[in-house]
Short mmCIF file of C-alpha atoms in Angstrom, two decimals:
data_model
loop_
_atom_site.label_atom_id
_atom_site.label_comp_id
_atom_site.label_asym_id
_atom_site.label_seq_id
_atom_site.Cartn_x
_atom_site.Cartn_y
_atom_site.Cartn_z
CA MET A 1 -69.13 -23.08 -30.73
CA ARG A 2 -67.99 -19.79 -29.21
CA HIS A 3 -67.74 -21.60 -25.92
CA HIS A 4 -65.48 -24.17 -27.49
CA CYS A 5 -63.32 -21.48 -29.08
CA TYR A 6 -62.99 -19.68 -25.81
CA ASP A 7 -62.08 -22.73 -23.76
CA ARG A 8 -59.61 -24.42 -26.02
CA GLY A 9 -59.53 -23.36 -29.64
CA MET A 10 -58.65 -19.68 -29.32
CA PRO A 11 -55.12 -18.61 -28.58
CA ARG A 12 -54.88 -16.83 -25.24
CA TRP A 13 -53.19 -13.90 -26.90
CA ASP A 14 -54.47 -12.60 -30.20
CA PRO A 15 -52.17 -9.93 -31.61
CA ARG A 16 -55.11 -8.34 -33.42
CA ALA A 17 -57.63 -8.58 -30.56
CA GLU A 18 -57.26 -4.96 -29.44
CA GLU A 19 -57.62 -3.69 -33.00
CA ARG A 20 -60.64 -5.93 -33.67
CA LEU A 21 -62.34 -4.73 -30.49
CA GLY A 22 -61.62 -1.11 -31.38
CA ASP A 23 -62.95 -1.57 -34.92
CA ALA A 24 -66.09 -3.28 -33.64
CA ALA A 25 -66.71 -0.62 -30.98
CA LEU A 26 -66.36 2.31 -33.40
CA GLU A 27 -68.65 0.60 -35.92
CA LEU A 28 -71.30 0.00 -33.28
CA PHE A 29 -71.01 3.50 -31.77
CA VAL A 30 -71.62 5.00 -35.21
CA GLU A 31 -74.46 2.58 -36.03
CA HIS A 32 -76.41 2.70 -32.77
CA GLY A 33 -75.15 5.74 -30.89
CA TYR A 34 -72.50 5.54 -28.18
CA GLU A 35 -75.02 5.49 -25.31
CA ASN A 36 -76.85 2.45 -26.68
CA VAL A 37 -73.88 0.14 -27.21
CA THR A 38 -72.90 -2.49 -24.61
CA VAL A 39 -69.55 -4.19 -24.10
CA GLU A 40 -71.32 -7.48 -24.87
CA GLN A 41 -72.29 -6.17 -28.32
CA ILE A 42 -68.70 -5.09 -28.93
CA THR A 43 -67.21 -8.47 -28.01
CA GLU A 44 -69.87 -10.28 -30.03
CA ARG A 45 -69.18 -8.16 -33.14
CA ALA A 46 -65.44 -8.76 -32.71
CA GLY A 47 -65.94 -12.47 -32.09
CA LEU A 48 -64.01 -12.21 -28.84
CA THR A 49 -64.80 -12.70 -25.16
CA ARG A 50 -65.50 -10.29 -22.37
CA ARG A 51 -62.32 -11.57 -20.73
CA THR A 52 -60.30 -10.52 -23.78
CA PHE A 53 -62.02 -7.11 -23.78
CA SER A 54 -61.03 -6.62 -20.14
CA ARG A 55 -57.42 -7.35 -20.99
CA TYR A 56 -57.31 -4.15 -23.11
CA PHE A 57 -60.06 -1.84 -21.89
CA THR A 58 -61.79 -1.04 -18.61
CA ASP A 59 -65.11 -0.09 -20.24
CA LYS A 60 -66.58 1.08 -23.55
CA ARG A 61 -65.44 4.67 -22.97
CA ASP A 62 -61.89 3.45 -22.58
CA VAL A 63 -61.96 2.16 -26.18
CA LEU A 64 -62.03 5.82 -27.26
CA PHE A 65 -59.27 6.99 -24.91
CA ALA A 66 -56.95 4.02 -24.47
CA GLY A 67 -53.33 5.12 -24.46
CA SER A 68 -54.18 8.82 -24.27
CA GLU A 69 -52.40 9.12 -20.93
CA GLN A 70 -49.15 8.64 -22.89
CA ILE A 71 -49.68 11.70 -25.11
CA PRO A 72 -48.48 14.46 -22.74
CA GLY A 73 -45.19 12.64 -22.07
CA VAL A 74 -44.57 11.67 -25.68
CA LEU A 75 -45.28 15.17 -27.02
CA SER A 76 -43.25 17.00 -24.40
CA GLY A 77 -40.43 14.50 -24.96
CA ALA A 78 -40.47 15.39 -28.66
CA VAL A 79 -40.23 19.10 -27.77
CA ARG A 80 -37.25 18.37 -25.53
CA ARG A 81 -35.52 16.46 -28.34
CA ALA A 82 -36.03 19.28 -30.88
CA ASP A 83 -32.90 21.21 -31.89
CA ALA A 84 -32.07 23.57 -29.01
CA ALA A 85 -31.41 26.39 -31.51
CA LEU A 86 -35.01 26.42 -32.76
CA PRO A 87 -37.31 29.18 -31.51
CA PRO A 88 -40.17 27.80 -29.35
CA PHE A 89 -42.98 27.62 -31.87
CA GLN A 90 -40.73 25.95 -34.45
CA ALA A 91 -39.59 23.40 -31.86
CA LEU A 92 -43.23 22.73 -31.17
CA LEU A 93 -44.08 22.21 -34.85
CA VAL A 94 -41.15 19.83 -35.27
CA ALA A 95 -42.42 17.89 -32.24
CA LEU A 96 -45.97 17.73 -33.62
CA VAL A 97 -44.72 16.30 -36.91
CA ASP A 98 -42.42 13.96 -35.01
CA ILE A 99 -45.26 12.33 -33.07
CA GLY A 100 -47.80 12.50 -35.90
CA GLU A 101 -47.50 8.91 -37.07
CA TRP A 102 -47.35 7.50 -33.56
CA PHE A 103 -50.46 9.50 -32.75
CA ALA A 104 -52.27 8.26 -35.85
CA ASP A 105 -51.59 4.66 -34.76
CA LEU A 106 -52.85 5.48 -31.27
CA VAL A 107 -56.08 6.97 -32.61
CA PRO A 108 -57.38 4.75 -35.41
CA HIS A 109 -60.70 5.68 -37.05
CA ALA A 110 -60.00 9.27 -36.02
CA ALA A 111 -62.81 10.81 -38.06
CA ARG A 112 -65.41 8.33 -36.77
CA ARG A 113 -64.05 8.71 -33.25
CA ARG A 114 -64.50 12.50 -33.54
CA ALA A 115 -68.12 12.07 -34.60
CA VAL A 116 -68.82 9.77 -31.66
CA ILE A 117 -67.23 12.17 -29.20
CA ALA A 118 -69.19 15.10 -30.65
CA SER A 119 -72.39 13.16 -29.88
CA SER A 120 -71.85 12.98 -26.11
CA PRO A 121 -71.26 15.79 -23.59
CA GLU A 122 -69.59 13.29 -21.24
CA LEU A 123 -67.11 12.24 -23.94
CA GLN A 124 -66.47 15.86 -24.93
CA GLU A 125 -65.65 16.63 -21.33
CA ARG A 126 -63.22 13.74 -21.14
CA GLU A 127 -61.63 14.84 -24.44
CA ARG A 128 -61.18 18.39 -23.13
CA THR A 129 -59.60 17.11 -19.92
CA LYS A 130 -57.16 15.08 -22.00
CA LEU A 131 -56.35 18.04 -24.25
CA ALA A 132 -55.75 20.26 -21.22
CA ALA A 133 -53.20 17.78 -19.87
CA VAL A 134 -51.44 17.74 -23.24
CA THR A 135 -51.43 21.55 -23.36
CA ASP A 136 -49.98 21.77 -19.84
CA ALA A 137 -47.19 19.31 -20.67
CA LEU A 138 -46.38 21.23 -23.84
CA ALA A 139 -46.22 24.55 -21.98
CA GLU A 140 -43.92 22.99 -19.38
CA ALA A 141 -41.61 21.66 -22.10
CA LEU A 142 -41.43 25.15 -23.66
CA ARG A 143 -40.67 26.71 -20.27
CA GLU A 144 -37.78 24.27 -19.92
CA ARG A 145 -36.45 25.64 -23.21
CA GLY A 146 -36.46 29.12 -21.67
CA THR A 147 -39.79 30.48 -22.90
CA PRO A 148 -41.42 32.74 -20.29
CA THR A 149 -44.50 31.17 -18.61
CA SER A 150 -47.22 33.33 -20.14
CA ARG A 151 -45.83 33.00 -23.67
CA ALA A 152 -45.24 29.26 -23.21
CA THR A 153 -48.91 28.80 -22.30
CA LEU A 154 -50.05 30.89 -25.27
CA LEU A 155 -47.82 28.99 -27.72
CA ALA A 156 -48.86 25.61 -26.27
CA GLN A 157 -52.54 26.46 -26.72
CA VAL A 158 -51.92 27.66 -30.26
CA GLY A 159 -49.75 24.62 -31.02
CA ILE A 160 -52.55 22.30 -29.92
CA ALA A 161 -54.99 24.24 -32.12
CA VAL A 162 -52.64 23.79 -35.11
CA PHE A 163 -52.21 20.10 -34.32
CA ARG A 164 -55.96 19.49 -34.05
CA THR A 165 -56.58 21.30 -37.32
CA ALA A 166 -53.82 19.43 -39.15
CA PHE A 167 -54.86 16.10 -37.71
CA GLU A 168 -58.54 16.59 -38.55
CA ARG A 169 -57.77 17.60 -42.12
CA TRP A 170 -55.35 14.73 -42.51
CA THR A 171 -57.77 12.11 -41.18
CA ASP A 172 -60.60 13.52 -43.30
CA GLU A 173 -58.64 12.72 -46.45
CA PRO A 174 -59.75 9.54 -48.20
CA GLU A 175 -56.15 8.33 -48.27
CA PRO A 176 -54.11 10.24 -45.70
CA ALA A 177 -50.61 10.78 -46.98
CA ASP A 178 -48.34 13.46 -45.59
CA PHE A 179 -49.08 14.63 -42.05
CA ALA A 180 -46.07 16.98 -41.99
CA ALA A 181 -47.55 18.82 -44.96
CA ARG A 182 -50.81 19.30 -43.06
CA VAL A 183 -48.97 20.76 -40.06
CA ARG A 184 -47.02 23.12 -42.32
CA GLU A 185 -50.22 24.13 -44.08
CA ALA A 186 -52.14 24.89 -40.87
CA ALA A 187 -49.22 26.82 -39.35
CA THR A 188 -48.65 28.82 -42.53
CA GLU A 189 -52.37 29.56 -42.85
CA LEU A 190 -52.48 30.75 -39.25
CA ALA A 191 -49.37 32.90 -39.67
CA ALA A 192 -50.95 34.54 -42.72
CA SER A 193 -54.19 35.21 -40.80
CA LEU A 194 -52.23 36.78 -37.95
CA ALA A 195 -49.77 38.73 -40.06
CA PRO A 196 -51.87 41.93 -40.15
CA ALA A 197 -51.65 41.90 -36.32
CA ALA A 198 -48.33 43.70 -36.71
CA GLY A 199 -50.26 46.65 -38.17
CA LEU A 200 -53.04 46.13 -35.68
CA ALA A 201 -52.91 49.69 -34.32
CA THR A 202 -55.02 50.74 -37.29
CA VAL A 203 -57.69 48.19 -36.35
CA VAL A 204 -57.50 48.40 -32.56
CA PRO A 205 -56.40 51.99 -32.04
CA GLU A 206 -54.11 52.89 -29.17
CA ASP A 207 -56.74 55.14 -27.65
CA HIS A 208 -59.57 52.63 -27.90
CA MET B 1 -78.65 42.17 15.83
CA ARG B 2 -78.31 40.40 12.46
CA HIS B 3 -81.78 39.05 13.02
CA HIS B 4 -83.06 42.57 13.51
CA CYS B 5 -81.31 43.75 10.34
CA TYR B 6 -82.82 40.96 8.31
CA ASP B 7 -86.36 41.39 9.58
CA ARG B 8 -86.75 45.09 9.45
CA GLY B 9 -83.63 47.20 9.17
CA MET B 10 -82.16 45.91 5.88
CA PRO B 11 -83.59 46.98 2.57
CA ARG B 12 -85.03 44.05 0.63
CA TRP B 13 -82.86 44.95 -2.33
CA ASP B 14 -79.25 45.93 -1.77
CA PRO B 15 -77.62 47.14 -4.99
CA ARG B 16 -74.24 45.98 -3.71
CA ALA B 17 -75.38 42.62 -2.31
CA GLU B 18 -74.18 40.56 -5.29
CA GLU B 19 -70.79 42.26 -5.24
CA ARG B 20 -70.45 41.84 -1.45
CA LEU B 21 -71.29 38.15 -1.70
CA GLY B 22 -68.80 37.70 -4.54
CA ASP B 23 -66.07 39.52 -2.63
CA ALA B 24 -66.74 37.47 0.51
CA ALA B 25 -66.79 34.16 -1.41
CA LEU B 26 -63.49 34.83 -3.20
CA GLU B 27 -61.83 35.89 0.04
CA LEU B 28 -63.00 32.74 1.79
CA PHE B 29 -62.09 30.43 -1.11
CA VAL B 30 -58.54 31.80 -1.07
CA GLU B 31 -58.28 31.68 2.75
CA HIS B 32 -59.73 28.23 3.41
CA GLY B 33 -59.74 26.43 0.07
CA TYR B 34 -62.81 26.22 -2.16
CA GLU B 35 -63.84 22.76 -0.93
CA ASN B 36 -63.97 23.87 2.70
CA VAL B 37 -66.14 26.97 2.35
CA THR B 38 -69.90 26.86 2.98
CA VAL B 39 -72.58 29.21 1.72
CA GLU B 40 -73.28 30.05 5.38
CA GLN B 41 -69.72 31.31 5.81
CA ILE B 42 -70.07 33.41 2.67
CA THR B 43 -73.29 35.08 3.78
CA GLU B 44 -71.92 35.61 7.28
CA ARG B 45 -68.76 37.28 5.94
CA ALA B 46 -70.89 39.49 3.66
CA GLY B 47 -73.32 40.31 6.45
CA LEU B 48 -76.20 39.10 4.31
CA THR B 49 -78.74 36.30 4.49
CA ARG B 50 -79.03 32.95 2.77
CA ARG B 51 -82.17 34.28 1.14
CA THR B 52 -80.22 37.14 -0.41
CA PHE B 53 -77.54 34.70 -1.57
CA SER B 54 -80.19 32.59 -3.29
CA ARG B 55 -81.43 35.65 -5.13
CA TYR B 56 -78.13 35.84 -7.03
CA PHE B 57 -76.52 32.39 -6.95
CA THR B 58 -77.64 28.77 -6.93
CA ASP B 59 -74.62 27.52 -4.95
CA LYS B 60 -71.03 28.44 -4.10
CA ARG B 61 -69.76 27.24 -7.49
CA ASP B 62 -72.16 29.60 -9.19
CA VAL B 63 -70.38 32.57 -7.57
CA LEU B 64 -67.42 31.75 -9.84
CA PHE B 65 -69.45 31.30 -13.02
CA ALA B 66 -72.45 33.62 -12.68
CA GLY B 67 -73.24 35.30 -15.97
CA SER B 68 -70.83 33.14 -17.96
CA GLU B 69 -73.69 31.77 -20.07
CA GLN B 70 -73.87 35.27 -21.63
CA ILE B 71 -70.29 35.21 -22.93
CA PRO B 72 -70.78 33.15 -26.13
CA GLY B 73 -73.62 35.41 -27.30
CA VAL B 74 -71.92 38.67 -26.37
CA LEU B 75 -68.61 37.72 -28.03
CA SER B 76 -70.16 36.37 -31.22
CA GLY B 77 -72.36 39.48 -31.35
CA ALA B 78 -69.24 41.63 -31.22
CA VAL B 79 -67.74 39.62 -34.12
CA ARG B 80 -70.92 40.18 -36.13
CA ARG B 81 -70.76 43.93 -35.49
CA ALA B 82 -67.12 44.20 -36.57
CA ASP B 83 -66.49 45.97 -39.89
CA ALA B 84 -67.40 43.50 -42.66
CA ALA B 85 -64.25 44.48 -44.58
CA LEU B 86 -61.94 43.16 -41.84
CA PRO B 87 -60.26 39.79 -42.36
CA PRO B 88 -61.48 37.17 -39.84
CA PHE B 89 -58.71 37.29 -37.25
CA GLN B 90 -58.78 41.10 -37.19
CA ALA B 91 -62.56 41.04 -36.73
CA LEU B 92 -62.01 38.67 -33.85
CA LEU B 93 -59.41 40.91 -32.19
CA VAL B 94 -61.70 43.93 -32.51
CA ALA B 95 -64.47 41.89 -30.88
CA LEU B 96 -62.20 40.79 -28.03
CA VAL B 97 -61.25 44.39 -27.27
CA ASP B 98 -64.88 45.41 -27.64
CA ILE B 99 -66.09 43.07 -24.91
CA GLY B 100 -63.01 43.42 -22.70
CA GLU B 101 -64.44 45.89 -20.21
CA TRP B 102 -67.80 44.15 -20.03
CA PHE B 103 -65.94 40.91 -19.38
CA ALA B 104 -63.81 42.47 -16.66
CA ASP B 105 -66.98 43.62 -14.88
CA LEU B 106 -68.44 40.12 -15.23
CA VAL B 107 -65.35 38.51 -13.73
CA PRO B 108 -64.19 40.57 -10.77
CA HIS B 109 -61.17 39.34 -8.78
CA ALA B 110 -60.04 37.56 -11.95
CA ALA B 111 -56.58 36.65 -10.65
CA ARG B 112 -57.93 35.22 -7.38
CA ARG B 113 -60.71 33.46 -9.27
CA ARG B 114 -58.09 31.82 -11.51
CA ALA B 115 -56.16 30.57 -8.49
CA VAL B 116 -59.32 29.08 -6.97
CA ILE B 117 -60.24 27.34 -10.23
CA ALA B 118 -56.71 25.96 -10.60
CA SER B 119 -57.14 24.33 -7.18
CA SER B 120 -60.09 22.15 -8.14
CA PRO B 121 -60.41 19.59 -10.97
CA GLU B 122 -64.20 20.01 -10.86
CA LEU B 123 -63.92 23.79 -11.36
CA GLN B 124 -61.33 23.35 -14.11
CA GLU B 125 -63.71 21.03 -15.91
CA ARG B 126 -66.51 23.56 -15.64
CA GLU B 127 -64.19 26.32 -16.90
CA ARG B 128 -63.17 24.21 -19.90
CA THR B 129 -66.80 23.48 -20.73
CA LYS B 130 -67.51 27.21 -20.64
CA LEU B 131 -64.49 28.03 -22.82
CA ALA B 132 -65.53 25.38 -25.35
CA ALA B 133 -68.96 27.00 -25.68
CA VAL B 134 -67.31 30.40 -26.23
CA THR B 135 -64.95 28.91 -28.84
CA ASP B 136 -67.87 27.25 -30.68
CA ALA B 137 -69.84 30.50 -30.77
CA LEU B 138 -66.80 32.38 -32.04
CA ALA B 139 -66.18 29.82 -34.81
CA GLU B 140 -69.83 30.06 -35.84
CA ALA B 141 -69.63 33.87 -36.02
CA LEU B 142 -66.53 33.60 -38.24
CA ARG B 143 -68.28 31.07 -40.50
CA GLU B 144 -71.11 33.56 -40.90
CA ARG B 145 -68.50 36.06 -42.15
CA GLY B 146 -67.52 33.54 -44.83
CA THR B 147 -64.53 31.85 -43.20
CA PRO B 148 -64.36 28.13 -44.12
CA THR B 149 -65.26 25.79 -41.21
CA SER B 150 -61.85 24.33 -40.50
CA ARG B 151 -60.12 27.72 -40.56
CA ALA B 152 -62.90 29.31 -38.50
CA THR B 153 -62.36 26.68 -35.78
CA LEU B 154 -58.59 27.18 -35.84
CA LEU B 155 -58.89 30.98 -35.61
CA ALA B 156 -61.51 30.76 -32.86
CA GLN B 157 -59.25 28.51 -30.77
CA VAL B 158 -56.30 30.83 -31.34
CA GLY B 159 -58.44 33.91 -30.63
CA ILE B 160 -59.49 32.44 -27.28
CA ALA B 161 -55.83 31.70 -26.48
CA VAL B 162 -54.93 35.34 -27.24
CA PHE B 163 -57.85 36.59 -25.15
CA ARG B 164 -56.93 34.41 -22.17
CA THR B 165 -53.31 35.53 -22.36
CA ALA B 166 -54.23 39.21 -22.64
CA PHE B 167 -56.82 38.98 -19.88
CA GLU B 168 -54.48 37.15 -17.49
CA ARG B 169 -51.69 39.65 -18.04
CA TRP B 170 -54.08 42.55 -17.68
CA THR B 171 -55.63 41.27 -14.45
CA ASP B 172 -52.18 40.45 -13.02
CA GLU B 173 -51.24 44.12 -13.24
CA PRO B 174 -51.47 45.99 -9.93
CA GLU B 175 -53.55 48.68 -11.61
CA PRO B 176 -55.02 47.33 -14.84
CA ALA B 177 -55.15 50.09 -17.42
CA ASP B 178 -55.43 49.37 -21.12
CA PHE B 179 -56.92 46.02 -22.07
CA ALA B 180 -56.76 46.81 -25.82
CA ALA B 181 -52.98 47.21 -25.48
CA ARG B 182 -52.76 43.77 -23.90
CA VAL B 183 -54.71 42.18 -26.76
CA ARG B 184 -52.48 43.94 -29.31
CA GLU B 185 -49.39 42.81 -27.44
CA ALA B 186 -50.43 39.15 -27.24
CA ALA B 187 -51.49 39.04 -30.90
CA THR B 188 -48.29 40.75 -32.07
CA GLU B 189 -46.18 38.45 -29.91
CA LEU B 190 -47.93 35.40 -31.34
CA ALA B 191 -47.58 36.67 -34.92
CA ALA B 192 -43.84 37.13 -34.36
CA SER B 193 -43.52 33.61 -32.93
CA LEU B 194 -45.34 32.18 -35.92
CA ALA B 195 -43.69 34.28 -38.58
CA PRO B 196 -40.91 31.77 -39.31
CA ALA B 197 -43.70 29.28 -40.18
CA ALA B 198 -43.67 30.78 -43.67
CA GLY B 199 -40.14 29.43 -44.10
CA LEU B 200 -41.08 26.27 -42.26
CA ALA B 201 -39.97 23.91 -45.04
CA THR B 202 -36.43 24.31 -43.72
CA VAL B 203 -37.55 23.16 -40.27
CA VAL B 204 -40.12 20.54 -41.26
CA PRO B 205 -38.77 19.33 -44.60
CA GLU B 206 -41.16 18.33 -47.37
CA ASP B 207 -39.80 14.82 -47.39
CA HIS B 208 -40.01 14.37 -43.63
#
């Protein structure tokens, strides 16, 4: 039956194939543990062939990172498009909100994906490598707006921290609604936590 | 001559051996590129033996990361010792200043070390893994002080960004003087960059 489908019955291009494979993979990773899942199990669960899998992904790890190579360019592009009059961190926040929905489409099942990644040192390493590339691209985009190198790196790292926090909170909601509100919330919360830094001399005295 | 030194003339324990090996390794990494340097070259430059090298380091990579497994515990310990009345980010800043000098001793030649690490994807990966462990330990220490999980993670990531910025600026100075001032400066600079976040609704409108 599957053989029949594959040879003649199934369309060569299934617009939902990638999504079905991604859904099946995440389900299986959560059920059996990432290490124990094979590509064969993923294609079987999705009711698709290995050949179809190979059209979208190189291996099972790729299901978790497909498209991530686009993130640095998309995010730094959004920073470049932000109103030139905005100070750097505000330009960065606007850019984060701007790409939020695109990013959510790129990373479906974000909460489950996070749990799978947390279960494997190899996946964590890959995730950190990806995040570092995004941070570098963001810092470069801020430098192009005139922010000095050291400050651009600091703000890029902090911007990524705000984005991760906002995105995690947003995807943990049962029915995610307003991503922009989550970015605002995380940035405002951080600003409030840092505010006493202005009077920091009392905490970290000059003659420490 | 070297043979003579090794067999009889040299003391079995040289209090400066570790430092000499570290100095020699960093010099060679910068001169020839990390990939091209052998442990033999390092010991030769330091005028010490392979056996002495093995007493302090497992391999040439270890010269760059020796002792780094202590950082998570030392930093989170400093957060635990910070005045219980301090809000979380202030406790974190006090802890960063507290361990600053210890950290500087642990990481000699910090600017050269950074350049070497930037030259190698493998070393960058190792550095990121190390930083992630420090960030996790810091978040855990903040949670113990009563900070909710998501905020503790955000503040830990931002605290590490401030520390890296302060440490890089400090070690880039020809004659590093006051690390506490660098931490204050980076935190104050960040707070100023974030301050408009409070009025962020004008930048990232509610109905975005």
